[in-house]
mmCIF file of C-alpha atoms in Angstrom:
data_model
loop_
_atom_site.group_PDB
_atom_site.id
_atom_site.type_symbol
_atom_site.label_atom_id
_atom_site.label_comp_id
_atom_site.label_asym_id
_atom_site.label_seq_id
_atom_site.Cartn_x
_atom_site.Cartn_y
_atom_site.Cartn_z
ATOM 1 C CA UNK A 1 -9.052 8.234 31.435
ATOM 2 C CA UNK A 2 -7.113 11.146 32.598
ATOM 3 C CA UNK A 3 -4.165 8.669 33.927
ATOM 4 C CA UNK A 4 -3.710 7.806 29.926
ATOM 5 C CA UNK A 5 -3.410 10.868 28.962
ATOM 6 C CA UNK A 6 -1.269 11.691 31.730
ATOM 7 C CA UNK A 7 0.609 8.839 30.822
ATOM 8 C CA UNK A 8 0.951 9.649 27.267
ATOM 9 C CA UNK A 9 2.047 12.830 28.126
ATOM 10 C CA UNK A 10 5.092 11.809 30.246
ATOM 11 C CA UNK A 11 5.976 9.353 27.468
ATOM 12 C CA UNK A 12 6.128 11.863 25.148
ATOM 13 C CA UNK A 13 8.204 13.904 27.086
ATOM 14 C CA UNK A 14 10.390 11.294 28.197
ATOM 15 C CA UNK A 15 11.112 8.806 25.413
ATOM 16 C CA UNK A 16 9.383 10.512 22.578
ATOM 17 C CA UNK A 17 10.943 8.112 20.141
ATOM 18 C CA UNK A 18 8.785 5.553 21.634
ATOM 19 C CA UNK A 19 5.528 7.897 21.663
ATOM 20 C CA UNK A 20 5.710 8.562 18.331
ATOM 21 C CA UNK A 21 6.323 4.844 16.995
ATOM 22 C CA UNK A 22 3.314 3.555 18.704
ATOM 23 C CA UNK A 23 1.264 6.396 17.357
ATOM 24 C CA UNK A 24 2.452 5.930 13.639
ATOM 25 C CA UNK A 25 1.987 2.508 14.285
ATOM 26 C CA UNK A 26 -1.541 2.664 15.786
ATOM 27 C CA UNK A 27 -2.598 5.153 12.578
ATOM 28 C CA UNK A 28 -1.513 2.668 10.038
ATOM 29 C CA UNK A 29 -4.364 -0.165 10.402
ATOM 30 C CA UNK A 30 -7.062 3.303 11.020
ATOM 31 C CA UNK A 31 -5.955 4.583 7.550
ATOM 32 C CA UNK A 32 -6.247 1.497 5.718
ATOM 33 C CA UNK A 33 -9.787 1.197 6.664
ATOM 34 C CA UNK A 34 -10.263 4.885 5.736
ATOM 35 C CA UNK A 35 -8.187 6.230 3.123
ATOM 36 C CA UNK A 36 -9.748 4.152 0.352
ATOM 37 C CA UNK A 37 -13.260 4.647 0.680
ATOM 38 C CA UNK A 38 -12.614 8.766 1.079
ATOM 39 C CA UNK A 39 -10.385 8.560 -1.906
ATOM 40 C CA UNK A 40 -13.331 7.103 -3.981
ATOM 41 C CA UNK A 41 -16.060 9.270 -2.480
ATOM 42 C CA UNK A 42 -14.618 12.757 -2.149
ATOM 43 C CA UNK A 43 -11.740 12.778 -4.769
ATOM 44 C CA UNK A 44 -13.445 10.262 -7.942
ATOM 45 C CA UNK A 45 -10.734 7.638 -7.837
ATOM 46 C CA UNK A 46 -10.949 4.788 -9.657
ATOM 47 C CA UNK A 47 -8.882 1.704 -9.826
ATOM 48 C CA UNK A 48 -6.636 1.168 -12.569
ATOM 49 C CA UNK A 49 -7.178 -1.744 -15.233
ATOM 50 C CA UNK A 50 -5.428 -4.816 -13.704
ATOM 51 C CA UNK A 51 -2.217 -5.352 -15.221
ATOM 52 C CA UNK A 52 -2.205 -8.390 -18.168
ATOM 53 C CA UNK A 53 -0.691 -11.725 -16.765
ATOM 54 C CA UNK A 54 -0.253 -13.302 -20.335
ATOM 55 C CA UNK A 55 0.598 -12.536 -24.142
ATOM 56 C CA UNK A 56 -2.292 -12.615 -26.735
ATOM 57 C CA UNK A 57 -1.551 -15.968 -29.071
ATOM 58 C CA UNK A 58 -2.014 -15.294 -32.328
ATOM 59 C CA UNK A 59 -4.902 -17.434 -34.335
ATOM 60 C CA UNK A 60 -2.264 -19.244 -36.216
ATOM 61 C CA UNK A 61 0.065 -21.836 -36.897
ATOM 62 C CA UNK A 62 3.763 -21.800 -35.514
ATOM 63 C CA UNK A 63 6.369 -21.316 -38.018
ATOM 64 C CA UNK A 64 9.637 -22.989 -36.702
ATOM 65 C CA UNK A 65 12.352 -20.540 -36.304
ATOM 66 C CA UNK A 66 15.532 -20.476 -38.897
ATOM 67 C CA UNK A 67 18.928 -19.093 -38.412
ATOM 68 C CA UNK A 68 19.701 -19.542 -35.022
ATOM 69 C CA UNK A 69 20.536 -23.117 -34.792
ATOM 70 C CA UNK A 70 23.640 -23.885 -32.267
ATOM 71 C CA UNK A 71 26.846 -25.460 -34.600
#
C-alpha cells in the first residue's frame, strides 16, 4: 500500500497533468452514484415534471385552412 501512495506521490510531482486527470476521472463514476441520493436526502430535491413530448388536440373537427394557397 505504501508503494501507491509513494507512487502517486511522484506522479504528482512529476507529470501532475496526468495525476490530476486520472483523479477527476476516477471521481466522476463515485459522484454519480452519490450526488443524487444526498441531493434528495439532505437538500429536499425533487425532480422536475418531465417535459411534454406532444401538443394537446383539441376535441374537434379540422377546419381547412384559407388564404394561403400557392398561385
Amino acid at each position: 500500500m505504501s508503494n501507491v501512495y509513494r507512487y502517486m506521490q511522484r506522479m504528482a510531482h512529476e507529470q501532475p497533468v496526468i495525476f490530476w486527470s486520472l483523479a477527476l476521472g476516477a471521481l466522476g463514476p463515485t459522484m454519480v452514484l452519490t450526488v443524487p441520493p444526498i441531493r434528495k436526502n439532505f437538500f429536499g430535491y425533487k425532480s422536475p415534471e418531465p417535459i411534454p413530448t406532444s401538443f394537446p388536440v383539441p376535441n374537434r373537427p379540422r377546419r381547412p385552412t384559407t388564404g394561403y394557397e400557392d398561385p
